[in-house]
XYZ file of C-alpha atoms in Angstrom:
527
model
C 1.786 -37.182 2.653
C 3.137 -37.100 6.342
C 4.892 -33.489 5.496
C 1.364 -32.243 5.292
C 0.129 -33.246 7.957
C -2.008 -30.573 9.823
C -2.188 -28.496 6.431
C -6.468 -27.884 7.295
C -5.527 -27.037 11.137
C -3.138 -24.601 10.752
C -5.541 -22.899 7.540
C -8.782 -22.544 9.484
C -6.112 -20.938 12.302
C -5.018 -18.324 9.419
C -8.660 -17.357 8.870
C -8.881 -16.948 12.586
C -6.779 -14.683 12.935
C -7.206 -12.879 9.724
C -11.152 -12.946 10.440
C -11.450 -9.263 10.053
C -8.030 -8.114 7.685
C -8.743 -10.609 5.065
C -12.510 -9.139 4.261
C -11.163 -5.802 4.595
C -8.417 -6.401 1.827
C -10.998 -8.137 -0.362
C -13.761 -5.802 0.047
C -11.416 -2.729 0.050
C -10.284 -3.767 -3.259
C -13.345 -4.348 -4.891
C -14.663 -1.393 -3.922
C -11.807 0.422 -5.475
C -12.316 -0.679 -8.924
C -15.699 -0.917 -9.148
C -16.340 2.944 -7.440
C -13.809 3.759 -10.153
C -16.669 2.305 -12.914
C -18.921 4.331 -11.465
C -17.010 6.994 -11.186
C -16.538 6.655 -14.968
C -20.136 6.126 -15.510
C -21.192 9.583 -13.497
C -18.429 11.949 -14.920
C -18.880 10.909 -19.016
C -22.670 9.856 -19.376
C -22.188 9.505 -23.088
C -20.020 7.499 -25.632
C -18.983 11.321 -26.834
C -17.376 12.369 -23.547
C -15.785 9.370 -23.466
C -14.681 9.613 -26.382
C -13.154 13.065 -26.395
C -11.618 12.286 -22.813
C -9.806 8.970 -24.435
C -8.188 10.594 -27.243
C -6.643 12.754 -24.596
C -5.547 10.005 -22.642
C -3.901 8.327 -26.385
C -2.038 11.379 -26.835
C -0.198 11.691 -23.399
C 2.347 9.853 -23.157
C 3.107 11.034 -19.249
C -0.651 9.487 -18.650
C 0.010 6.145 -20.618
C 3.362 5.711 -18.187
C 1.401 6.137 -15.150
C -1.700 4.312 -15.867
C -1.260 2.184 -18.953
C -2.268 2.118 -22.761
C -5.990 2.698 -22.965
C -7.361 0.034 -25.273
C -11.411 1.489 -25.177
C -13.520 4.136 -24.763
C -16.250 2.628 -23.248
C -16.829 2.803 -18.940
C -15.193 -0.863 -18.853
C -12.336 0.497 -21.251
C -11.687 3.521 -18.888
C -12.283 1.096 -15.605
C -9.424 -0.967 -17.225
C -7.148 2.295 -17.751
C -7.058 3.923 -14.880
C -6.965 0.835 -12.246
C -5.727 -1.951 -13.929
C -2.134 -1.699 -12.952
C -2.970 -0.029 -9.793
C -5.508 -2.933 -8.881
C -2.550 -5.599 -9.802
C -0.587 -3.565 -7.244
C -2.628 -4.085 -4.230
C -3.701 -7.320 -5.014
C 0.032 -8.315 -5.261
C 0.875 -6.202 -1.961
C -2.344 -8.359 -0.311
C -0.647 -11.032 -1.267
C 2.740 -10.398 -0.607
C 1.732 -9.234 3.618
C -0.285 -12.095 3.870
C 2.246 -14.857 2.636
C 5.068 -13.178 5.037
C 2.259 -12.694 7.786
C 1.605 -17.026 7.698
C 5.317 -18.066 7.551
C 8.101 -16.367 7.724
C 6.253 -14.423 11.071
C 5.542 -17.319 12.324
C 8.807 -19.169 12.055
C 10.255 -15.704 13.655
C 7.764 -14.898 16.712
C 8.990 -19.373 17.559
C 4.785 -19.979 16.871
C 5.458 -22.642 13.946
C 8.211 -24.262 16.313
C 5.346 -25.203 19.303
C 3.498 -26.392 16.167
C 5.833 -28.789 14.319
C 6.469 -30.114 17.901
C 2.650 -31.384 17.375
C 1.859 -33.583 14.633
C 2.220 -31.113 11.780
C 4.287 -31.687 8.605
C 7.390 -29.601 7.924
C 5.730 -28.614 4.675
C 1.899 -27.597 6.176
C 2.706 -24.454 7.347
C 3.223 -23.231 3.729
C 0.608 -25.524 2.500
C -2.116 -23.773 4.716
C -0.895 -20.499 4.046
C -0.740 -21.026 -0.066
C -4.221 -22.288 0.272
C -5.086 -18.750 2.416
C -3.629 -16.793 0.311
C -4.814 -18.187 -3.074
C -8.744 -18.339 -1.576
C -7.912 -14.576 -0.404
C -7.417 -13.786 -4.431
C -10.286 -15.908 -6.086
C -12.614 -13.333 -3.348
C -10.802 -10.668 -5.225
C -11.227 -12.003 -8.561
C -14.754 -13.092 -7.830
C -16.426 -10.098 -6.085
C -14.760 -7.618 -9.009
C -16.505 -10.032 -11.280
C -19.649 -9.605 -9.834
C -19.728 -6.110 -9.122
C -18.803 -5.099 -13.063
C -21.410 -7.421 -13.622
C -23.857 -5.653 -11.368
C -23.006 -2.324 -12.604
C -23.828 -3.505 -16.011
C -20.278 -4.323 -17.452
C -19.823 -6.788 -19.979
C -19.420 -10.411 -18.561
C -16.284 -11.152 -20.440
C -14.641 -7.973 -19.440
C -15.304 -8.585 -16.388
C -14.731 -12.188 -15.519
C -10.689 -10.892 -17.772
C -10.767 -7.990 -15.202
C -11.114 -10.144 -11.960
C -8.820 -13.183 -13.274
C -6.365 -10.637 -13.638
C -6.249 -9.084 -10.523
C -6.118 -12.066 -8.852
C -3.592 -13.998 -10.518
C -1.154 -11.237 -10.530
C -2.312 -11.697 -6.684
C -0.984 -15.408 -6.911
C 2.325 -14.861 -8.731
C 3.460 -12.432 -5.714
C 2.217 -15.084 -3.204
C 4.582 -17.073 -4.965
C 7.405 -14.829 -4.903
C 6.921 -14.395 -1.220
C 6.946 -17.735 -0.476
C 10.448 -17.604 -1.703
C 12.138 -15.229 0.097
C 10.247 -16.218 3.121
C 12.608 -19.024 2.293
C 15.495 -17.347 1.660
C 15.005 -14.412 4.424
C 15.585 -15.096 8.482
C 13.210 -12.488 9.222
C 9.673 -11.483 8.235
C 10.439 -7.944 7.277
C 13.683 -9.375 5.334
C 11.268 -11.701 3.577
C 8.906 -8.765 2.662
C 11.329 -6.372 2.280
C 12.659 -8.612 -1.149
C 9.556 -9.330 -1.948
C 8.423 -5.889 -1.916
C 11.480 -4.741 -4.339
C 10.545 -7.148 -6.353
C 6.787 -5.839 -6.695
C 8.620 -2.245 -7.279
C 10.715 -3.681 -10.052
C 7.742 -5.272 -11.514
C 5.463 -1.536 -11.228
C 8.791 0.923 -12.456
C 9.664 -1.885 -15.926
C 5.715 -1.391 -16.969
C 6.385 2.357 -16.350
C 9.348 2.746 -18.466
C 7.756 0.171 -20.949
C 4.281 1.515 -21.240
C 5.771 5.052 -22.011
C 7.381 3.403 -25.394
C 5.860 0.943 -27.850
C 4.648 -1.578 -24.788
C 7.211 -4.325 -25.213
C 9.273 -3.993 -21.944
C 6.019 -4.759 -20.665
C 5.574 -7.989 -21.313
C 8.865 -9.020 -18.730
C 6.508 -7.291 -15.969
C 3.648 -9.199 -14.123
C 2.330 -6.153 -13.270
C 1.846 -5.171 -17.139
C 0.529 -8.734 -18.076
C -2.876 -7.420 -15.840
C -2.700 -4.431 -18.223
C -1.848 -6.455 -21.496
C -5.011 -8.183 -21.280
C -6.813 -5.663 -22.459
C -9.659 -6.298 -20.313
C -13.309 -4.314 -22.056
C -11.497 -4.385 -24.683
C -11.465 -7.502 -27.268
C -9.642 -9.628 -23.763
C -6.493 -11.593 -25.000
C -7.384 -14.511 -22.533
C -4.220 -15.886 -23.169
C -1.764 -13.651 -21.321
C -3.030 -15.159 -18.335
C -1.221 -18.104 -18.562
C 1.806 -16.057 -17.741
C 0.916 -15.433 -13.897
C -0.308 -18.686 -14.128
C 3.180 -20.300 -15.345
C 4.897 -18.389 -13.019
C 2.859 -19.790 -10.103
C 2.948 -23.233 -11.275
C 6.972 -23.026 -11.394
C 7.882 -20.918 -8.188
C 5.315 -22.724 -5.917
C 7.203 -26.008 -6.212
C 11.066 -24.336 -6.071
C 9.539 -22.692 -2.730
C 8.222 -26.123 -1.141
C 11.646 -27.755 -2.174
C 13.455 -24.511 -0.349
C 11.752 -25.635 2.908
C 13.213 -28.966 2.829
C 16.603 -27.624 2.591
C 16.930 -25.321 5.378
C 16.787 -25.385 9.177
C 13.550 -24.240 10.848
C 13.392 -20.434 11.925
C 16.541 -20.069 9.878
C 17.375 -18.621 5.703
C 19.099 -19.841 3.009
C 20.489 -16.118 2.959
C 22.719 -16.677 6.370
C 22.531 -13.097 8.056
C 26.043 -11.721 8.331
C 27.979 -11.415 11.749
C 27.795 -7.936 13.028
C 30.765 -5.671 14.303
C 32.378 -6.303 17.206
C 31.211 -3.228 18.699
C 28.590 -1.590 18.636
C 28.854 2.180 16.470
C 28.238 5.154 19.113
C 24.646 5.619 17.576
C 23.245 2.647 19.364
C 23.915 3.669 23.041
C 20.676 5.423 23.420
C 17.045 4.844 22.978
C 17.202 6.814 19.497
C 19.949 5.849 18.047
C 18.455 2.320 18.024
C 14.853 3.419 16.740
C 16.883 5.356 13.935
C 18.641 2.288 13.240
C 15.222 -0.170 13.243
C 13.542 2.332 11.032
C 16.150 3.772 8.454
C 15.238 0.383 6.178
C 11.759 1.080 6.350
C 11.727 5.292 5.480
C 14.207 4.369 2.961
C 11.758 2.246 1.228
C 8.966 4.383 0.925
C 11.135 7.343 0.122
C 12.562 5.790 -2.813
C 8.835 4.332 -4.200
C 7.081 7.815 -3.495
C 9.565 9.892 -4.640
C 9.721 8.379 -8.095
C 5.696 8.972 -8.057
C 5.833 12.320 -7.108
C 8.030 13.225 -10.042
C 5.626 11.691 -12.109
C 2.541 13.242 -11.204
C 4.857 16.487 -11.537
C 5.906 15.328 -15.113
C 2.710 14.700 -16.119
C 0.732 17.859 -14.436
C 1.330 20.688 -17.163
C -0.911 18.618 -19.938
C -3.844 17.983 -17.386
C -5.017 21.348 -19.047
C -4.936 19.318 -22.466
C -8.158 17.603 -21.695
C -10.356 21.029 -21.454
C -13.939 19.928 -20.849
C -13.595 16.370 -19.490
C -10.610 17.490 -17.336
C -12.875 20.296 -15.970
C -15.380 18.391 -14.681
C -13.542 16.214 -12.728
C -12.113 18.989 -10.992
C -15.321 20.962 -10.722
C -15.163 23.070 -13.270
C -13.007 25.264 -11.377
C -11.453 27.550 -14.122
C -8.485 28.135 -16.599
C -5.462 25.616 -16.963
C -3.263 26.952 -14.055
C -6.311 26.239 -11.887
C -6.803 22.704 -13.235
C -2.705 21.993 -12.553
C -3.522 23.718 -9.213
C -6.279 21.844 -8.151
C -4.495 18.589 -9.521
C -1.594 18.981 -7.256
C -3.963 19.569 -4.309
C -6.045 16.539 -4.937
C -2.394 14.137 -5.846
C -0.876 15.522 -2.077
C -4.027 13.917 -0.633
C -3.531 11.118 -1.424
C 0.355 10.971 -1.030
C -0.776 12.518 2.489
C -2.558 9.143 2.793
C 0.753 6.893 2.183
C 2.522 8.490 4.779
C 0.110 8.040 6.919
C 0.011 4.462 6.213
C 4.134 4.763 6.773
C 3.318 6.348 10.217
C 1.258 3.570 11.083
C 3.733 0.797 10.023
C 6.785 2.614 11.656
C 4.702 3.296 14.936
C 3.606 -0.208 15.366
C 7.130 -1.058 15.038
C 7.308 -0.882 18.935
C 4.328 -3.680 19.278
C 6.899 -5.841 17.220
C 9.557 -5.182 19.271
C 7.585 -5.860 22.202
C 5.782 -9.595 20.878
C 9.646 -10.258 19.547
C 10.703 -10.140 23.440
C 13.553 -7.757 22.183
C 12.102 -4.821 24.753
C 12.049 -6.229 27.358
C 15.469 -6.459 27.955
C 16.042 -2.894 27.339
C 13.370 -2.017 29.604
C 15.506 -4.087 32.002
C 17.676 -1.206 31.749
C 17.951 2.836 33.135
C 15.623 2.834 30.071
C 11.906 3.833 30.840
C 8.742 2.596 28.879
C 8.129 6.349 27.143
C 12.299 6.890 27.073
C 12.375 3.663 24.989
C 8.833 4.545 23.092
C 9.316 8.530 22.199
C 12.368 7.957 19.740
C 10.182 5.622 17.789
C 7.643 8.552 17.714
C 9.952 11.024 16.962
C 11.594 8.839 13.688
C 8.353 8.233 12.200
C 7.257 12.119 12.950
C 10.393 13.291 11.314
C 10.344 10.381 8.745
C 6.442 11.647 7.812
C 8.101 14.527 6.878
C 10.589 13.963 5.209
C 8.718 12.116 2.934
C 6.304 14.374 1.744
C 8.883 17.657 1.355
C 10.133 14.504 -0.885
C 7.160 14.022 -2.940
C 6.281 17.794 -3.038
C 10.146 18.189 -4.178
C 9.827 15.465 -7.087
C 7.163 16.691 -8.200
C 7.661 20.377 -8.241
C 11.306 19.567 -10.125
C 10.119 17.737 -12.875
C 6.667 20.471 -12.883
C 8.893 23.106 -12.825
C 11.178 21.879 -15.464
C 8.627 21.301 -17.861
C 6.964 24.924 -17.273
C 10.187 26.925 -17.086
C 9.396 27.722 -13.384
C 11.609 25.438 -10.990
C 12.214 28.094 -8.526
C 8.646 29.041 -8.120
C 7.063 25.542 -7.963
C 9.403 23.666 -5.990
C 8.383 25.445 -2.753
C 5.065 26.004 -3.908
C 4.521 21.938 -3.898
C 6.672 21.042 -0.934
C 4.005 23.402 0.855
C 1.173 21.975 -0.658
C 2.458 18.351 0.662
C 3.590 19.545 3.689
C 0.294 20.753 4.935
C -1.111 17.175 4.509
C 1.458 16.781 7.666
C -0.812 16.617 10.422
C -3.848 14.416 8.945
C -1.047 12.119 8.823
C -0.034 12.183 12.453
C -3.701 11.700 13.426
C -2.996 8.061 11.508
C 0.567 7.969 14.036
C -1.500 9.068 17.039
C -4.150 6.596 16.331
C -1.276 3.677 16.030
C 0.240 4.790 19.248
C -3.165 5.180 21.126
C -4.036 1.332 20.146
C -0.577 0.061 20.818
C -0.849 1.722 24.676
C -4.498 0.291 25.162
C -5.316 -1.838 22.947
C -1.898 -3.855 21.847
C -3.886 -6.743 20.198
C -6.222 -4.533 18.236
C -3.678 -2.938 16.381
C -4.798 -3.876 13.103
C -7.464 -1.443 13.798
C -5.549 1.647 12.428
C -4.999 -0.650 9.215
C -8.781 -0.924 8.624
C -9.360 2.544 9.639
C -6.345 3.101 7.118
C -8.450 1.604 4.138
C -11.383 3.132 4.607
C -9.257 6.654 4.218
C -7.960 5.279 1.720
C -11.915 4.558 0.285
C -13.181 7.818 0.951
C -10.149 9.668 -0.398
C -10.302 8.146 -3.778
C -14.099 7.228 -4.627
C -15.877 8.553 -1.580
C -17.598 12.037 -3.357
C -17.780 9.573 -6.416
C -20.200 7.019 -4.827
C -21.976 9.798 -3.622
C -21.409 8.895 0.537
C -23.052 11.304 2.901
C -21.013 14.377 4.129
C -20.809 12.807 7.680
C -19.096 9.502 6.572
C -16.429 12.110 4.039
C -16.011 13.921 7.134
C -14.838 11.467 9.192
C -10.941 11.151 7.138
C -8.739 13.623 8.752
C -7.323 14.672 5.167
C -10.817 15.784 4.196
C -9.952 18.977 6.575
C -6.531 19.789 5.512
C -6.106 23.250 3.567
C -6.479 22.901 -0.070
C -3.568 24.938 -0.970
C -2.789 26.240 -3.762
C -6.266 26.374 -4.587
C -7.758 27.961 -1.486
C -5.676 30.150 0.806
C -4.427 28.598 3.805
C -6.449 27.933 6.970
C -4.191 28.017 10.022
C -7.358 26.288 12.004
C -7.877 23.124 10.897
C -3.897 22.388 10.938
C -4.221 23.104 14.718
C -7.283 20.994 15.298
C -5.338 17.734 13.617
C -2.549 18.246 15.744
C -4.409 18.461 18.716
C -6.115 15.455 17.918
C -3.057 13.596 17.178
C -1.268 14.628 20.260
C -4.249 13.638 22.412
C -4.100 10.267 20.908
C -0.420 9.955 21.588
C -1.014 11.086 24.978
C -3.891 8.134 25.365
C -0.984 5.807 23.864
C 1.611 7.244 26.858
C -1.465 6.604 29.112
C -1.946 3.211 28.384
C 2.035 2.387 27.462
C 2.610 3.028 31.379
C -0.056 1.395 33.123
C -0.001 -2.041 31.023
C 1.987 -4.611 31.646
C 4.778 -5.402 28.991
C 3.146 -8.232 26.200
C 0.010 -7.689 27.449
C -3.519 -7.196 25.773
C-alpha cells in the first residue's frame, strides 16, 4: 500500500534515536519485577513465612486497594501481588511516552512534514511507530519471562506474568495513538492519554478494595485478574488484546481524516489580550507549567493518602513486617520507619517532576518559541530562572502535598491529626533537596549538553532501581551511595541531620550554576 510507504525507514530511525531510552525502559522494568522475586525469595525463605505474611496481606483491605488481591503464597504469588499492577503501570506509561514521542512530536517539532515531502505514506509514520512500540513490549514481556524463569519461577507463571505486562503495554500504545490523533500538541496528546492511564489505576483501586468486579472495566486490573503463579486464567488476555485489535484501526482511519500537524480537537482561539500574568518571564513559565504540577499533584496526592490510610495496620503483620524493616522495634516504629521509607520514594517522583518541568526550557527552545523572546529586553537566565523557580516551588509543593495526604488520612485513623500532619509533611519535606540534585542535574545538561538530555532520565531510573530493590539485590555500598536520596535524614526514625541537607543543596546549586554556565556561552538550538 502506497500510504505505507517508508513504514521500515522511518522505524529503524525510531530505534536510532531511542538507541539508549528504549533498553533503559525495558531493562529498567525487568529488573523491577524480577528484584522484587528476589526480594521475596530473601525476606520469607520458607512456605511458613510466606504463609503467615499472606494471610496478612488477605485481611487488609487498605493493602488489597493498593496492590491487588493476592491469589498465592508462593514467591511467584507474592511477585504477582505486589508488582503486578504497578508493572502494568510503567509498561503502559513506556508505552504511552513512546507513542507521543514518534508522532504527535514529530508532527509538532514540522520533522514528519520534511518527511511526507519524501516518498513516505501518510499512514507510515504511525505504522513505524506501532511497530516500535509493540517490539518495545514483547522485550518487556520476553526478558520478565526469562528472568522468572532464571530465578526458578514456574514457566507458566511466568510466560502469564510477561504477556501481561506487555499487552497492557499495547492497549495504552493504542490509546495514544488516538489522542495523538485527536490532540495538536504532543503534551495535549499525552496529557489525555495519561488521564486515561490514571482512570484506568484509581477504578482497580476503588474496585480491588470491594469484591473485584469494578475491576474488570480497568486494563490495568485485567494484568492483575490473571492471576499470574497462581492457577493463570489465560483468557483475560484477550481483553488488552481486543482492545488493541479495535483502537489500532479507529486510530489509522483518524489520520486520514485530519490535516497534517493539525487535531481533530481544534484548539480554541485565545483572548484578545493577553491577562497581566504573561508580561514577564514568570508569569509565562507559571503559565507553561501549571498543567504539568497540576497533574502530578492530583496523582500523588491521592497516593499519599493511601499509604497514610493504610500505615496504622503495617504493625498487623508482626514478624514478617519486622524484617522488612529491620527489625527495628514496636508498632509505632514499624509505622515510623514505613513513612520514612514511602517519602523516599515519593522524594523520587518529584524528582522525576523536576526533571520533566526543567527540561521544559529545551522544548521551548527545539519548538523555536524562545527565540523570539530572547529577541526581546529578555536575557537567556531572565527567561531560564522562572522556569527554575516554578519547578523549585512546584517540588515543594508537592511533597508538603503527599506528606499532608498522608498524615490526614494517618491521623484520622489513629485519633492524632494534629500531631501527624506536620510530623509527615516534615518527613517529605526533607526529601526536598535530593530532589533538586535531579533539577540541577536537568539544568546542568540542558546548559552543556542540550542533546543529552535524556541523560537525567536514565540517571532517573537507575534511582529509581536502587531506591526500590537496590539493598534487596544485595548491590555494593558504593553503587547505593551514589542516589542522592540514600543521604537524606531518615526522620522520624533517626533525628535530623542538618549536614547532609546542606551537602544536596550545594550540589544542586553547583549543577544549576554549570547549567547558567553553559546556558550563556551556547548558542540558542545548539548541541
Amino acid at each position: 500500500m502506497k500510504t505505507l510507504t517508508g513504514t521500515g525507514a522511518l522505524w529503524r530511525l525510531a530505534l536510532r534515536r531511542d538507541r539508549v531510552r528504549l533498553p533503559a525502559w525495558v531493562l529498567g522494568i525487568t529488573l523491577m519485577v524480577v528484584g522484587t522475586a528476589s526480594s521475596f525469595e530473601g525476606l520469607f525463605p520458607t512456605a511458613e513465612q510466606r504463609a503467615d505474611f499472606a494471610a496478612g496481606v488477605v485481611r487488609n483491605t487498605g493493602f488489597r486497594a493498593l496492590y491487588g488481591p493476592l491469589y498465592d503464597s508462593s514467591v511467584g504469588g507474592l511477585t504477582a501481588w505486589r508488582i503486578g499492577a504497578a508493572g502494568a503501570v510503567y509498561a503502559a506509561l513506556m508505552s504511552l511516552l513512546l507513542m507521543v514521542r514518534h508522532t504527535r512530536s514529530e508532527e509538532e517539532t514540522g520533522r514528519f512534514e520534511l518527511l511526507g515531502a519524501t516518498v513516505v505514506g501518510r499512514h507510515a509514520g504511525l505504522a513505524a511507530a506501532f511497530i516500535h512500540v509493540g517490539l518495545a513490549n514483547v522485550g518487556v514481556a520476553l526478558f520478565i519471562t526469562l528472568g522468572f524463569i532464571a530465578s526458578g519461577l514456574p514457566a507458566a507463571g511466568a510466560l502469564a506474568f510477561g504477556a501481561a505486562l506487555g499487552l497492557s503495554g499495547c492497549a495504552f500504545a493504542a490509546v495514544t495513538a488516538i489522542t495523538a490523533q485527536l490532540a495538536t500538541t504532543g503534551r495535549a496528546a499525552g496529557g489525555l492519554a495519561g488521564a486515561f492511564l490514571g482512570g484506568a489505576y484509581v477504578v482497580r483501586i476503588i474496585g480491588d478494595s470491594g469484591d473485584g468486579t469494578l475491576s474488570w472495566f480497568s486494563p490495568i486490573g485485567w494484568a492483575v485478574k490473571t492471576q499470574m503463579f497462581a492457577d493463570e486464567r489465560w483468557w483475560v488476555l484477550s481483553l488488552p488484546i481486543a482492545v488493541t485489535l479495535v483502537m489500532v484501526p479507529v486510530a489509522f482511519v483518524l489520520v486520514s481524516r485530519r490535516d497534517l500537524g493539525g487535531g481533530l480537537l481544534a484548539d480554541k482561539p485565545g483572548p484578545s489580550r493577553a491577562s497581566p500574568q504573561l508580561r514577564g518571564p514568570l508569569g509565562l513559565a507559571w503559565h507553561l507549567q501549571r498543567g504539568l504540577l497540576s497533574g502530578w499533584v492530583f496523582g500523588l496526592v491521592g497516593a499519599g493518602a493511601a499509604v497514610g490510610a493504610i500505615a496504622k495496620d503495617v504493625g498487623d503483620f508482626g514478624e514478617q513486617i519486622g524484617d522488612i524493616l529491620r527489625n527495628l522495634g514496636n508498632n509505632e516504629i514499624l509505622v515510623d520507619a514505613y513513612f520514612s521509607g514511602i517519602m523516599s520514594l515519593f522524594a523520587l517522583a518529584s524528582g522525576g517532576y523536576l526533571i520533566q518541568a526543567v527540561l521544559r526550557l529545551r522544548a521551548e527552545e527545539t519548538a523555536m518559541r524562545a527565540e523570539p523572546l530572547l529577541a526581546s529586553p529578555v536575557s537567556r537566565w531572565g527567561w531560564a530562572w522562572p522556569h527554575l523557580l516554578v519547578a523549585a516551588a512546584g517540588a515543594t509543593v508537592l511533597l508538603a502535598a503527599v506528606g499532608f495526604a498522608a498524615g490526614l488520612t494517618h491521623g484520622l485513623r489513629v485519633g492524632d491529626v494534629g500531631g501527624q500532619v506536620p510530623k509527615l509533611m516534615a518527613t517529605a519535606l526533607l526529601q526536598l533537596p535530593a530532589a533538586l540534585t535531579l533539577g540541577g542535574l536537568a539544568f546542568a545538561l540542558t546548559g552543556i549538553l542540550p542533546r543529552f538530555t535524556a541523560i537525567a532520565w536514565a540517571l532517573f531510573a537507575a534511582f529509581v532501581l536502587v531506591g526500590y530493590v537496590g539493598e534487596l539485590l544485595n548491590l555494593p555500598e558504593i553503587a547505593l551511595d551514589v542516589s542522592p536520596f540514600r543521604h537524606t535524614p531518615r526522620f522520624p526514625v533517626t533525628d535530623i541531620s542538618v549536614t547532609p541537607l546542606i551537602i544536596l543543596g550545594a550540589v544542586a546549586s553547583a549543577l544549576g550554576w554549570l547549567g547558567y554556565v553553559g546556558l550563556r556561552r551556547r548558542d540558542i538550538l545548539s548541541g
